[in-house]
Structures are given as structure tokens and as C-alpha cells.
Amino acid sequence: MDLSLSTRTVGDRTIVEVGGEIDVYTAPKLREQLVELVNDGSYHLVVDMEGVDFLDSTGLGVLVGGLKRVRAHEGSLRLVCNQERILKIFRITGLTKVFPIHTSVDEAVAATD
Amino acid sequence: MPTVELLFSAQPEHVRTARLVAAQVARRAGVDEASLDEVRLAVGEACSRAVGLHRNNGVEQPVRVLLNEDEKKFSIEVVDEVPGTAAGGSPDAAEDSAAEDEGEMGLAVISGLVDDVEVIEGDRGGVIRMTWPTVSV
């Protein structure tokens, strides 16, 4: 399965819904999407990963890059993920300490700190 | 002779194929269902790293993936044709440090995922060998 991306806004947050596989082939598309959002002035991003079937270190690199970009504008990047196999890769790389990870989009949108 | 040998040109779009093939052969070999996600991720990381090495060093040979089914274990070797990558890559690749960082992150993920992993550097290139136990059916 390829990567699917869609965005919508809720208040000052931009929700990026990601589906499919994020790997060395598809990660550049996600990178482009995040860069475009930041360039257009969206600095508070929520990346909804509930539809993601596969994530590798290239995908992690893109998310870290996104975080770096929004932070340069005092923004935020929150993740929504409940899938154990995806959470595991954040855990083994120590990135659970870097990204706020939420169980629902509503929770991520409501979060402030 | 390996159970299955896969050669693919060093293009990112083929890494998914390698993941699918490796996971399917692992399943048939008797690797525990719970470990198949690990197999998929680890082989993907190793192949992504090899693809990056080949592309950054202008190597035109294919990346090789050897899938070996033994009596009580299943091993995957991902073979690249770029010599001496453990020491930080060839001088030509020095400017592409971001891609190399990604390769190193990939290795970190593999080490975190797979208990039995060896990284072998040779004169002709590197091999990442990962082994999982199998259960007899």
C-alpha cells in the first residue's frame, strides 16, 4: 500500500491524517507535506498515524525534521497513535520522550503543554 | 545455497518488495507470528541502508538479500557492495551526511529489534546478518 495524506484544520491546529506505509520510498512525500504546511504558516500540527501500517527510521527522521521546523516557529507537533507495533519503534529509539503521543485526535487538539 | 535469494536495483521503491518477500519466507520457515513485524522492519531498515549506500557511492550493482532457512533458525543477510562503511563511508559520500545519519538510525533500530545481529565489513562491501529462531510446525 502506498502513502495517503490528507489535512484539515481544527481551530489553530492542522491535522495531518496519514495512511499506508511510511518508508524510504514514501517518506519524502510526508516530508514535502510537512514542509509545505510550515511554509504556509501552520505551526501546530497533529499527525494522526492511526491509518499507518508501517513506519521505519526514514519516517521517524521526517517526523523529527517536522518537529524541528515547527519548533523554530514556537509551534508543536503531536502524534496520534494507538498501534503497539508503531509505538514500539518510537520506544526503542527513545523518541517517546521527544514527541507527545496521544490516543485520539481530540485529545491531541485539546492538549496545550 | 540460500532458500531464497533476492537481487534488486538500488531504488527505494523496491525496499517494500524485499520486506514482503522476507516476511513471507520467514513465515513459511516457522518464525513466530509475533516476530514477523520485527522481520519486516529489520529487513526494511537493512535494505534502506544498503540502497542509500549504493546510491551515495554511485554503485550500480544490485542489493542482495539472502534468506536462509535452517533447522532451528531463519537468517537474513543484506549485502551491499560498498567497502568499509563501518568506518563512516567512503570520502566521496562525506557531503551526504544526512543520508548516512539515516543509515545509522536504521542500524540502531535493527540492534534494538533483533537479538541476534552481526554487521560484517569486508573489502568488497558489508553484510548485515540477522537471525531468528524458528518453531517446528
mmCIF file with all atom_site columns, C-alpha atoms in Angstrom, chain A residues 1-2 21 23-25 31 54-58 60-62 64 85 88-89 92-93 95, chain B residues 12-13 15-16 19-20 37-38 40-41 44-45 48 51 102 105-106 108-110 112-113:
data_model
loop_
_atom_site.group_PDB
_atom_site.id
_atom_site.type_symbol
_atom_site.label_atom_id
_atom_site.label_alt_id
_atom_site.label_comp_id
_atom_site.label_asym_id
_atom_site.label_entity_id
_atom_site.label_seq_id
_atom_site.pdbx_PDB_ins_code
_atom_site.Cartn_x
_atom_site.Cartn_y
_atom_site.Cartn_z
_atom_site.occupancy
_atom_site.B_iso_or_equiv
_atom_site.pdbx_formal_charge
_atom_site.auth_seq_id
_atom_site.auth_comp_id
_atom_site.auth_asym_id
_atom_site.auth_atom_id
_atom_site.pdbx_PDB_model_num
ATOM 1  C CA . MET A 1 1   ? 0.000  0.000  0.000  1.00 0.00 ? 1   MET A CA 1
ATOM 2  C CA . ASP A 1 2   ? 1.208  3.487  -0.845 1.00 0.00 ? 2   ASP A CA 1
ATOM 3  C CA . GLU A 1 21  ? 3.327  2.758  4.662  1.00 0.00 ? 21  GLU A CA 1
ATOM 4  C CA . ASP A 1 23  ? 9.298  4.056  4.371  1.00 0.00 ? 23  ASP A CA 1
ATOM 5  C CA . VAL A 1 24  ? 12.371 5.091  2.401  1.00 0.00 ? 24  VAL A CA 1
ATOM 6  C CA . TYR A 1 25  ? 10.242 5.417  -0.753 1.00 0.00 ? 25  TYR A CA 1
ATOM 7  C CA . ARG A 1 31  ? 8.380  15.480 4.336  1.00 0.00 ? 31  ARG A CA 1
ATOM 8  C CA . PHE A 1 54  ? 4.330  0.511  8.569  1.00 0.00 ? 54  PHE A CA 1
ATOM 9  C CA . LEU A 1 55  ? 6.864  3.052  9.803  1.00 0.00 ? 55  LEU A CA 1
ATOM 10 C CA . ASP A 1 56  ? 10.650 2.846  9.545  1.00 0.00 ? 56  ASP A CA 1
ATOM 11 C CA . SER A 1 57  ? 13.557 5.057  10.596 1.00 0.00 ? 57  SER A CA 1
ATOM 12 C CA . THR A 1 58  ? 13.260 7.176  7.449  1.00 0.00 ? 58  THR A CA 1
ATOM 13 C CA . LEU A 1 60  ? 10.996 8.820  12.077 1.00 0.00 ? 60  LEU A CA 1
ATOM 14 C CA . GLY A 1 61  ? 13.604 11.121 10.545 1.00 0.00 ? 61  GLY A CA 1
ATOM 15 C CA . VAL A 1 62  ? 10.883 13.016 8.678  1.00 0.00 ? 62  VAL A CA 1
ATOM 16 C CA . VAL A 1 64  ? 11.855 14.677 13.757 1.00 0.00 ? 64  VAL A CA 1
ATOM 17 C CA . ARG A 1 85  ? 3.811  -2.103 16.521 1.00 0.00 ? 85  ARG A CA 1
ATOM 18 C CA . LYS A 1 88  ? 7.422  0.122  19.598 1.00 0.00 ? 88  LYS A CA 1
ATOM 19 C CA . ILE A 1 89  ? 9.718  1.854  17.112 1.00 0.00 ? 89  ILE A CA 1
ATOM 20 C CA . ILE A 1 92  ? 13.284 1.606  21.011 1.00 0.00 ? 92  ILE A CA 1
ATOM 21 C CA . THR A 1 93  ? 14.645 4.824  19.533 1.00 0.00 ? 93  THR A CA 1
ATOM 22 C CA . LEU A 1 95  ? 11.554 9.169  20.627 1.00 0.00 ? 95  LEU A CA 1
ATOM 23 C CA . PRO B 2 12  ? 13.812 2.983  -2.708 1.00 0.00 ? 12  PRO B CA 1
ATOM 24 C CA . GLU B 2 13  ? 10.617 1.625  -4.279 1.00 0.00 ? 13  GLU B CA 1
ATOM 25 C CA . VAL B 2 15  ? 12.569 -1.989 -0.460 1.00 0.00 ? 15  VAL B CA 1
ATOM 26 C CA . ARG B 2 16  ? 8.894  -2.734 0.132  1.00 0.00 ? 16  ARG B CA 1
ATOM 27 C CA . ARG B 2 19  ? 10.129 -6.602 3.119  1.00 0.00 ? 19  ARG B CA 1
ATOM 28 C CA . LEU B 2 20  ? 7.162  -8.531 1.785  1.00 0.00 ? 20  LEU B CA 1
ATOM 29 C CA . ASP B 2 37  ? 6.675  -7.419 12.239 1.00 0.00 ? 37  ASP B CA 1
ATOM 30 C CA . GLU B 2 38  ? 10.243 -7.311 13.523 1.00 0.00 ? 38  GLU B CA 1
ATOM 31 C CA . ARG B 2 40  ? 9.664  -6.824 8.180  1.00 0.00 ? 40  ARG B CA 1
ATOM 32 C CA . LEU B 2 41  ? 11.006 -3.732 9.910  1.00 0.00 ? 41  LEU B CA 1
ATOM 33 C CA . GLY B 2 44  ? 13.442 -2.874 5.552  1.00 0.00 ? 44  GLY B CA 1
ATOM 34 C CA . GLU B 2 45  ? 15.967 -0.932 7.607  1.00 0.00 ? 45  GLU B CA 1
ATOM 35 C CA . SER B 2 48  ? 17.103 1.082  3.038  1.00 0.00 ? 48  SER B CA 1
ATOM 36 C CA . VAL B 2 51  ? 20.121 1.375  -1.067 1.00 0.00 ? 51  VAL B CA 1
ATOM 37 C CA . GLU B 2 102 ? 19.595 7.875  8.486  1.00 0.00 ? 102 GLU B CA 1
ATOM 38 C CA . MET B 2 105 ? 19.492 5.338  12.743 1.00 0.00 ? 105 MET B CA 1
ATOM 39 C CA . GLY B 2 106 ? 18.467 2.280  10.749 1.00 0.00 ? 106 GLY B CA 1
ATOM 40 C CA . ALA B 2 108 ? 20.179 1.492  15.770 1.00 0.00 ? 108 ALA B CA 1
ATOM 41 C CA . VAL B 2 109 ? 16.648 0.291  15.086 1.00 0.00 ? 109 VAL B CA 1
ATOM 42 C CA . ILE B 2 110 ? 17.924 -3.102 13.908 1.00 0.00 ? 110 ILE B CA 1
ATOM 43 C CA . GLY B 2 112 ? 17.066 -2.583 19.193 1.00 0.00 ? 112 GLY B CA 1
ATOM 44 C CA . LEU B 2 113 ? 14.782 -5.026 17.408 1.00 0.00 ? 113 LEU B CA 1
#
